[in-house]
mmCIF file of N, CA and C in Angstrom:
data_model
loop_
_atom_site.group_PDB
_atom_site.id
_atom_site.type_symbol
_atom_site.label_atom_id
_atom_site.label_comp_id
_atom_site.label_asym_id
_atom_site.label_seq_id
_atom_site.Cartn_x
_atom_site.Cartn_y
_atom_site.Cartn_z
ATOM 1 N N UNK A 37 -6.179 -6.330 -13.421
ATOM 2 C CA UNK A 37 -5.466 -6.457 -12.157
ATOM 3 C C UNK A 37 -5.157 -5.060 -11.633
ATOM 4 N N UNK A 38 -5.282 -4.922 -10.345
ATOM 5 C CA UNK A 38 -4.980 -3.665 -9.669
ATOM 6 C C UNK A 38 -4.155 -4.014 -8.435
ATOM 7 N N UNK A 39 -3.464 -3.042 -7.895
ATOM 8 C CA UNK A 39 -2.573 -3.291 -6.768
ATOM 9 C C UNK A 39 -2.725 -2.222 -5.698
ATOM 10 N N UNK A 40 -2.566 -2.647 -4.462
ATOM 11 C CA UNK A 40 -2.293 -1.731 -3.361
ATOM 12 C C UNK A 40 -0.787 -1.830 -3.179
ATOM 13 N N UNK A 41 -0.122 -0.682 -3.118
ATOM 14 C CA UNK A 41 1.329 -0.703 -2.968
ATOM 15 C C UNK A 41 1.724 0.068 -1.720
ATOM 16 N N UNK A 42 2.805 -0.374 -1.130
ATOM 17 C CA UNK A 42 3.388 0.331 0.009
ATOM 18 C C UNK A 42 4.791 0.747 -0.398
ATOM 19 N N UNK A 43 5.046 2.047 -0.303
ATOM 20 C CA UNK A 43 6.351 2.603 -0.613
ATOM 21 C C UNK A 43 7.069 2.952 0.679
ATOM 22 N N UNK A 44 8.393 2.987 0.606
ATOM 23 C CA UNK A 44 9.200 3.416 1.742
ATOM 24 C C UNK A 44 10.289 4.351 1.238
ATOM 25 N N UNK A 45 10.550 5.391 2.005
ATOM 26 C CA UNK A 45 11.631 6.323 1.717
ATOM 27 C C UNK A 45 12.689 6.209 2.810
ATOM 28 N N UNK A 46 13.900 5.918 2.406
ATOM 29 C CA UNK A 46 15.001 5.849 3.366
ATOM 30 C C UNK A 46 15.282 7.230 3.951
ATOM 31 N N UNK A 47 15.229 8.262 3.109
ATOM 32 C CA UNK A 47 15.545 9.629 3.559
ATOM 33 C C UNK A 47 14.592 10.115 4.643
ATOM 34 N N UNK A 48 13.307 9.852 4.470
ATOM 35 C CA UNK A 48 12.312 10.351 5.434
ATOM 36 C C UNK A 48 11.888 9.304 6.450
ATOM 37 N N UNK A 49 12.252 8.041 6.203
ATOM 38 C CA UNK A 49 11.844 6.930 7.073
ATOM 39 C C UNK A 49 10.320 6.846 7.177
ATOM 40 N N UNK A 50 9.640 7.100 6.051
ATOM 41 C CA UNK A 50 8.178 7.077 6.031
ATOM 42 C C UNK A 50 7.681 6.078 5.006
ATOM 43 N N UNK A 51 6.446 5.631 5.268
ATOM 44 C CA UNK A 51 5.738 4.752 4.346
ATOM 45 C C UNK A 51 4.653 5.559 3.649
ATOM 46 N N UNK A 52 4.305 5.114 2.450
ATOM 47 C CA UNK A 52 3.185 5.690 1.713
ATOM 48 C C UNK A 52 2.390 4.527 1.146
ATOM 49 N N UNK A 53 1.081 4.592 1.271
ATOM 50 C CA UNK A 53 0.203 3.532 0.788
ATOM 51 C C UNK A 53 -0.671 4.109 -0.320
ATOM 52 N N UNK A 54 -0.717 3.406 -1.448
ATOM 53 C CA UNK A 54 -1.524 3.862 -2.569
ATOM 54 C C UNK A 54 -2.063 2.692 -3.361
ATOM 55 N N UNK A 55 -2.754 2.992 -4.462
ATOM 56 C CA UNK A 55 -3.282 1.954 -5.336
ATOM 57 C C UNK A 55 -3.096 2.372 -6.781
ATOM 58 N N UNK A 56 -2.882 1.374 -7.630
ATOM 59 C CA UNK A 56 -2.670 1.651 -9.048
ATOM 60 C C UNK A 56 -2.732 0.355 -9.839
ATOM 61 N N UNK A 57 -3.096 0.467 -11.102
ATOM 62 C CA UNK A 57 -3.015 -0.679 -12.008
ATOM 63 C C UNK A 57 -1.573 -0.867 -12.480
ATOM 64 N N UNK A 58 -0.788 0.192 -12.394
ATOM 65 C CA UNK A 58 0.596 0.173 -12.866
ATOM 66 C C UNK A 58 1.517 0.738 -11.784
ATOM 67 N N UNK A 59 1.806 -0.057 -10.752
ATOM 68 C CA UNK A 59 2.572 0.469 -9.614
ATOM 69 C C UNK A 59 3.974 0.951 -9.967
ATOM 70 N N UNK A 60 4.632 0.338 -10.932
ATOM 71 C CA UNK A 60 5.973 0.796 -11.310
ATOM 72 C C UNK A 60 5.910 2.188 -11.933
ATOM 73 N N UNK A 61 4.910 2.434 -12.764
ATOM 74 C CA UNK A 61 4.726 3.767 -13.346
ATOM 75 C C UNK A 61 4.392 4.785 -12.262
ATOM 76 N N UNK A 62 3.542 4.361 -11.332
ATOM 77 C CA UNK A 62 3.151 5.266 -10.240
ATOM 78 C C UNK A 62 4.352 5.588 -9.361
ATOM 79 N N UNK A 63 5.229 4.600 -9.140
ATOM 80 C CA UNK A 63 6.450 4.834 -8.368
ATOM 81 C C UNK A 63 7.293 5.920 -9.031
ATOM 82 N N UNK A 64 7.445 5.849 -10.332
ATOM 83 C CA UNK A 64 8.210 6.871 -11.058
ATOM 84 C C UNK A 64 7.584 8.247 -10.870
ATOM 85 N N UNK A 65 6.258 8.318 -10.861
ATOM 86 C CA UNK A 65 5.577 9.605 -10.638
ATOM 87 C C UNK A 65 5.859 10.129 -9.232
ATOM 88 N N UNK A 66 5.849 9.240 -8.249
ATOM 89 C CA UNK A 66 6.178 9.667 -6.877
ATOM 90 C C UNK A 66 7.604 10.196 -6.806
ATOM 91 N N UNK A 67 8.522 9.524 -7.467
ATOM 92 C CA UNK A 67 9.936 9.904 -7.384
ATOM 93 C C UNK A 67 10.289 11.134 -8.203
ATOM 94 N N UNK A 68 9.407 11.553 -9.091
ATOM 95 C CA UNK A 68 9.653 12.772 -9.876
ATOM 96 C C UNK A 68 8.749 13.916 -9.436
ATOM 97 N N UNK A 69 8.033 13.724 -8.340
ATOM 98 C CA UNK A 69 7.133 14.751 -7.781
ATOM 99 C C UNK A 69 6.161 15.277 -8.838
ATOM 100 N N UNK A 70 5.598 14.353 -9.602
ATOM 101 C CA UNK A 70 4.647 14.731 -10.661
ATOM 102 C C UNK A 70 3.472 15.532 -10.108
ATOM 103 N N UNK A 71 3.013 15.169 -8.926
ATOM 104 C CA UNK A 71 1.883 15.861 -8.304
ATOM 105 C C UNK A 71 2.422 16.759 -7.192
ATOM 106 N N UNK A 72 2.376 18.054 -7.404
ATOM 107 C CA UNK A 72 3.008 19.026 -6.505
ATOM 108 C C UNK A 72 2.454 18.985 -5.083
ATOM 109 N N UNK A 73 1.208 18.589 -4.930
ATOM 110 C CA UNK A 73 0.602 18.579 -3.597
ATOM 111 C C UNK A 73 0.743 17.226 -2.894
ATOM 112 N N UNK A 74 1.348 16.256 -3.554
ATOM 113 C CA UNK A 74 1.450 14.910 -2.987
ATOM 114 C C UNK A 74 2.360 14.878 -1.760
ATOM 115 N N UNK A 75 2.029 14.014 -0.824
ATOM 116 C CA UNK A 75 2.848 13.899 0.386
ATOM 117 C C UNK A 75 4.187 13.229 0.105
ATOM 118 N N UNK A 76 4.364 12.680 -1.080
ATOM 119 C CA UNK A 76 5.631 12.030 -1.437
ATOM 120 C C UNK A 76 6.601 12.967 -2.140
ATOM 121 N N UNK A 77 6.244 14.210 -2.321
ATOM 122 C CA UNK A 77 7.046 15.137 -3.130
ATOM 123 C C UNK A 77 8.355 15.558 -2.463
ATOM 124 N N UNK A 78 8.516 15.322 -1.188
ATOM 125 C CA UNK A 78 9.679 15.827 -0.454
ATOM 126 C C UNK A 78 10.955 15.027 -0.669
ATOM 127 N N UNK A 79 10.849 13.864 -1.287
ATOM 128 C CA UNK A 79 12.028 13.044 -1.538
ATOM 129 C C UNK A 79 11.828 12.244 -2.817
ATOM 130 N N UNK A 80 12.910 11.730 -3.353
ATOM 131 C CA UNK A 80 12.795 10.974 -4.604
ATOM 132 C C UNK A 80 13.444 9.592 -4.492
ATOM 133 N N UNK A 81 13.436 9.050 -3.288
ATOM 134 C CA UNK A 81 14.048 7.737 -3.080
ATOM 135 C C UNK A 81 13.030 6.656 -2.694
ATOM 136 N N UNK A 82 11.789 6.827 -3.107
ATOM 137 C CA UNK A 82 10.746 5.863 -2.776
ATOM 138 C C UNK A 82 11.024 4.533 -3.464
ATOM 139 N N UNK A 83 10.791 3.454 -2.732
ATOM 140 C CA UNK A 83 10.887 2.111 -3.293
ATOM 141 C C UNK A 83 9.633 1.331 -2.897
ATOM 142 N N UNK A 84 9.227 0.424 -3.765
ATOM 143 C CA UNK A 84 8.077 -0.436 -3.447
ATOM 144 C C UNK A 84 8.560 -1.529 -2.503
ATOM 145 N N UNK A 85 7.898 -1.623 -1.338
ATOM 146 C CA UNK A 85 8.269 -2.659 -0.373
ATOM 147 C C UNK A 85 7.186 -3.731 -0.240
ATOM 148 N N UNK A 86 5.998 -3.458 -0.772
ATOM 149 C CA UNK A 86 4.925 -4.466 -0.735
ATOM 150 C C UNK A 86 3.930 -4.177 -1.837
ATOM 151 N N UNK A 87 3.534 -5.239 -2.553
ATOM 152 C CA UNK A 87 2.455 -5.169 -3.536
ATOM 153 C C UNK A 87 1.392 -6.172 -3.132
ATOM 154 N N UNK A 88 0.153 -5.724 -3.139
ATOM 155 C CA UNK A 88 -0.975 -6.594 -2.838
ATOM 156 C C UNK A 88 -1.848 -6.638 -4.080
ATOM 157 N N UNK A 89 -2.003 -7.831 -4.640
ATOM 158 C CA UNK A 89 -2.786 -8.003 -5.862
ATOM 159 C C UNK A 89 -4.281 -7.964 -5.549
ATOM 160 N N UNK A 90 -4.999 -7.215 -6.369
ATOM 161 C CA UNK A 90 -6.455 -7.110 -6.230
ATOM 162 C C UNK A 90 -7.085 -7.329 -7.598
ATOM 163 N N UNK A 91 -8.316 -7.789 -7.612
ATOM 164 C CA UNK A 91 -9.000 -8.067 -8.870
ATOM 165 C C UNK A 91 -9.342 -6.798 -9.638
ATOM 166 N N UNK A 92 -9.622 -5.707 -8.900
ATOM 167 C CA UNK A 92 -10.062 -4.476 -9.566
ATOM 168 C C UNK A 92 -9.804 -3.269 -8.667
ATOM 169 N N UNK A 93 -10.053 -2.097 -9.219
ATOM 170 C CA UNK A 93 -9.778 -0.852 -8.491
ATOM 171 C C UNK A 93 -10.678 -0.698 -7.269
ATOM 172 N N UNK A 94 -11.924 -1.094 -7.381
ATOM 173 C CA UNK A 94 -12.849 -0.981 -6.247
ATOM 174 C C UNK A 94 -12.307 -1.733 -5.038
ATOM 175 N N UNK A 95 -11.855 -2.958 -5.257
ATOM 176 C CA UNK A 95 -11.293 -3.750 -4.161
ATOM 177 C C UNK A 95 -10.001 -3.130 -3.627
ATOM 178 N N UNK A 96 -9.164 -2.655 -4.536
ATOM 179 C CA UNK A 96 -7.905 -2.036 -4.114
ATOM 180 C C UNK A 96 -8.167 -0.816 -3.237
ATOM 181 N N UNK A 97 -9.143 -0.012 -3.613
ATOM 182 C CA UNK A 97 -9.466 1.182 -2.822
ATOM 183 C C UNK A 97 -9.956 0.806 -1.424
ATOM 184 N N UNK A 98 -10.758 -0.234 -1.318
ATOM 185 C CA UNK A 98 -11.245 -0.678 -0.002
ATOM 186 C C UNK A 98 -10.078 -1.128 0.881
ATOM 187 N N UNK A 99 -9.173 -1.888 0.289
ATOM 188 C CA UNK A 99 -8.032 -2.385 1.056
ATOM 189 C C UNK A 99 -7.094 -1.241 1.427
ATOM 190 N N UNK A 100 -6.853 -0.334 0.488
ATOM 191 C CA UNK A 100 -6.014 0.837 0.780
ATOM 192 C C UNK A 100 -6.594 1.623 1.948
ATOM 193 N N UNK A 101 -7.890 1.901 1.897
ATOM 194 C CA UNK A 101 -8.539 2.657 2.990
ATOM 195 C C UNK A 101 -8.450 1.909 4.310
ATOM 196 N N UNK A 102 -8.619 0.585 4.259
ATOM 197 C CA UNK A 102 -8.546 -0.209 5.481
ATOM 198 C C UNK A 102 -7.154 -0.105 6.109
ATOM 199 N N UNK A 103 -6.115 -0.263 5.306
ATOM 200 C CA UNK A 103 -4.746 -0.172 5.831
ATOM 201 C C UNK A 103 -4.504 1.220 6.405
ATOM 202 N N UNK A 104 -4.896 2.257 5.675
ATOM 203 C CA UNK A 104 -4.701 3.624 6.163
ATOM 204 C C UNK A 104 -5.504 3.888 7.430
ATOM 205 N N UNK A 105 -6.673 3.269 7.561
ATOM 206 C CA UNK A 105 -7.510 3.497 8.751
ATOM 207 C C UNK A 105 -6.855 2.957 10.014
ATOM 208 N N UNK A 106 -5.913 2.031 9.864
ATOM 209 C CA UNK A 106 -5.227 1.483 11.025
ATOM 210 C C UNK A 106 -4.304 2.531 11.657
ATOM 211 N N UNK A 107 -3.856 3.501 10.865
ATOM 212 C CA UNK A 107 -2.999 4.596 11.355
ATOM 213 C C UNK A 107 -1.870 4.066 12.240
ATOM 214 N N UNK A 108 -1.213 3.027 11.718
ATOM 215 C CA UNK A 108 -0.209 2.362 12.538
ATOM 216 C C UNK A 108 1.000 1.967 11.704
ATOM 217 N N UNK A 109 2.127 2.516 12.035
ATOM 218 C CA UNK A 109 3.385 2.125 11.394
ATOM 219 C C UNK A 109 3.677 0.660 11.678
ATOM 220 N N UNK A 110 3.415 0.235 12.911
ATOM 221 C CA UNK A 110 3.655 -1.158 13.288
ATOM 222 C C UNK A 110 2.815 -2.103 12.418
ATOM 223 N N UNK A 111 1.549 -1.772 12.210
ATOM 224 C CA UNK A 111 0.664 -2.570 11.363
ATOM 225 C C UNK A 111 1.247 -2.666 9.953
ATOM 226 N N UNK A 112 1.649 -1.529 9.396
ATOM 227 C CA UNK A 112 2.214 -1.486 8.046
ATOM 228 C C UNK A 112 3.477 -2.337 7.967
ATOM 229 N N UNK A 113 4.353 -2.219 8.941
ATOM 230 C CA UNK A 113 5.596 -2.986 8.933
ATOM 231 C C UNK A 113 5.338 -4.485 9.069
ATOM 232 N N UNK A 114 4.318 -4.850 9.831
ATOM 233 C CA UNK A 114 3.978 -6.265 9.946
ATOM 234 C C UNK A 114 3.420 -6.799 8.626
ATOM 235 N N UNK A 115 2.628 -5.996 7.924
ATOM 236 C CA UNK A 115 2.145 -6.416 6.602
ATOM 237 C C UNK A 115 3.322 -6.716 5.676
ATOM 238 N N UNK A 116 4.338 -5.889 5.752
ATOM 239 C CA UNK A 116 5.497 -6.013 4.870
ATOM 240 C C UNK A 116 6.382 -7.192 5.276
ATOM 241 N N UNK A 117 6.639 -7.338 6.565
ATOM 242 C CA UNK A 117 7.702 -8.226 7.042
ATOM 243 C C UNK A 117 7.274 -9.558 7.643
ATOM 244 N N UNK A 118 6.018 -9.688 8.012
ATOM 245 C CA UNK A 118 5.588 -10.879 8.746
ATOM 246 C C UNK A 118 4.589 -11.690 7.909
ATOM 247 N N UNK A 119 5.035 -12.802 7.330
ATOM 248 C CA UNK A 119 4.142 -13.597 6.472
ATOM 249 C C UNK A 119 2.900 -14.119 7.198
ATOM 250 N N UNK A 120 3.025 -14.461 8.471
ATOM 251 C CA UNK A 120 1.873 -14.943 9.226
ATOM 252 C C UNK A 120 0.868 -13.807 9.419
ATOM 253 N N UNK A 121 1.351 -12.624 9.756
ATOM 254 C CA UNK A 121 0.492 -11.460 9.910
ATOM 255 C C UNK A 121 -0.228 -11.171 8.598
ATOM 256 N N UNK A 122 0.507 -11.226 7.475
ATOM 257 C CA UNK A 122 -0.102 -10.962 6.172
ATOM 258 C C UNK A 122 -1.156 -12.017 5.841
ATOM 259 N N UNK A 123 -0.898 -13.266 6.160
ATOM 260 C CA UNK A 123 -1.902 -14.324 5.943
ATOM 261 C C UNK A 123 -3.163 -14.054 6.748
ATOM 262 N N UNK A 124 -2.992 -13.632 7.988
ATOM 263 C CA UNK A 124 -4.152 -13.278 8.818
ATOM 264 C C UNK A 124 -4.872 -12.053 8.262
ATOM 265 N N UNK A 125 -4.120 -11.098 7.739
ATOM 266 C CA UNK A 125 -4.702 -9.912 7.106
ATOM 267 C C UNK A 125 -5.590 -10.328 5.931
ATOM 268 N N UNK A 126 -5.119 -11.265 5.118
ATOM 269 C CA UNK A 126 -5.901 -11.741 3.980
ATOM 270 C C UNK A 126 -7.218 -12.371 4.438
ATOM 271 N N UNK A 127 -7.168 -13.103 5.539
ATOM 272 C CA UNK A 127 -8.388 -13.714 6.098
ATOM 273 C C UNK A 127 -9.355 -12.629 6.559
ATOM 274 N N UNK A 128 -8.842 -11.626 7.249
ATOM 275 C CA UNK A 128 -9.683 -10.523 7.735
ATOM 276 C C UNK A 128 -10.329 -9.784 6.564
ATOM 277 N N UNK A 129 -9.553 -9.513 5.522
ATOM 278 C CA UNK A 129 -10.079 -8.812 4.342
ATOM 279 C C UNK A 129 -11.183 -9.647 3.691
ATOM 280 N N UNK A 130 -10.997 -10.957 3.621
ATOM 281 C CA UNK A 130 -12.017 -11.845 3.050
ATOM 282 C C UNK A 130 -13.289 -11.803 3.890
ATOM 283 N N UNK A 131 -13.146 -11.871 5.204
ATOM 284 C CA UNK A 131 -14.311 -11.869 6.092
ATOM 285 C C UNK A 131 -15.022 -10.516 6.104
ATOM 286 N N UNK A 132 -14.268 -9.450 6.171
ATOM 287 C CA UNK A 132 -14.842 -8.115 6.317
ATOM 288 C C UNK A 132 -15.399 -7.556 5.012
ATOM 289 N N UNK A 133 -14.674 -7.778 3.905
ATOM 290 C CA UNK A 133 -15.039 -7.138 2.637
ATOM 291 C C UNK A 133 -15.407 -8.138 1.536
ATOM 292 N N UNK A 134 -15.260 -9.441 1.811
ATOM 293 C CA UNK A 134 -15.472 -10.492 0.814
ATOM 294 C C UNK A 134 -14.567 -10.274 -0.401
ATOM 295 N N UNK A 135 -13.298 -9.978 -0.113
ATOM 296 C CA UNK A 135 -12.303 -9.726 -1.165
ATOM 297 C C UNK A 135 -11.150 -10.719 -1.003
ATOM 298 N N UNK A 136 -10.834 -11.409 -2.102
ATOM 299 C CA UNK A 136 -9.668 -12.298 -2.148
ATOM 300 C C UNK A 136 -8.490 -11.460 -2.638
ATOM 301 N N UNK A 137 -7.372 -11.574 -1.929
ATOM 302 C CA UNK A 137 -6.181 -10.829 -2.353
ATOM 303 C C UNK A 137 -5.001 -11.771 -2.477
ATOM 304 N N UNK A 138 -4.015 -11.327 -3.237
ATOM 305 C CA UNK A 138 -2.761 -12.059 -3.390
ATOM 306 C C UNK A 138 -1.630 -11.186 -2.929
ATOM 307 N N UNK A 139 -0.434 -11.652 -3.169
ATOM 308 C CA UNK A 139 0.713 -10.805 -2.946
ATOM 309 C C UNK A 139 1.493 -11.082 -1.741
#
């Protein structure tokens, strides 16, 4: 199992989208600035606001890239907050990439 995760920082009011097999461990790395060049290093209050279940890393990477390609805060917030929007997103991902997702 692999996941696409969306983090949110209250301090910066920003979202971060990533992928990992172990999102809780990855969250700890973001909050401790393990990677000095990471865009999440400026704050340590990241929380997971959305997890999307994927069968494997290849699928997670495709979905992560797709979400990032939207370059839209509104899109990201709708994924998090709107169940109908997320259901439609799952349909689009199935049609476009032939990937079944959960979450």
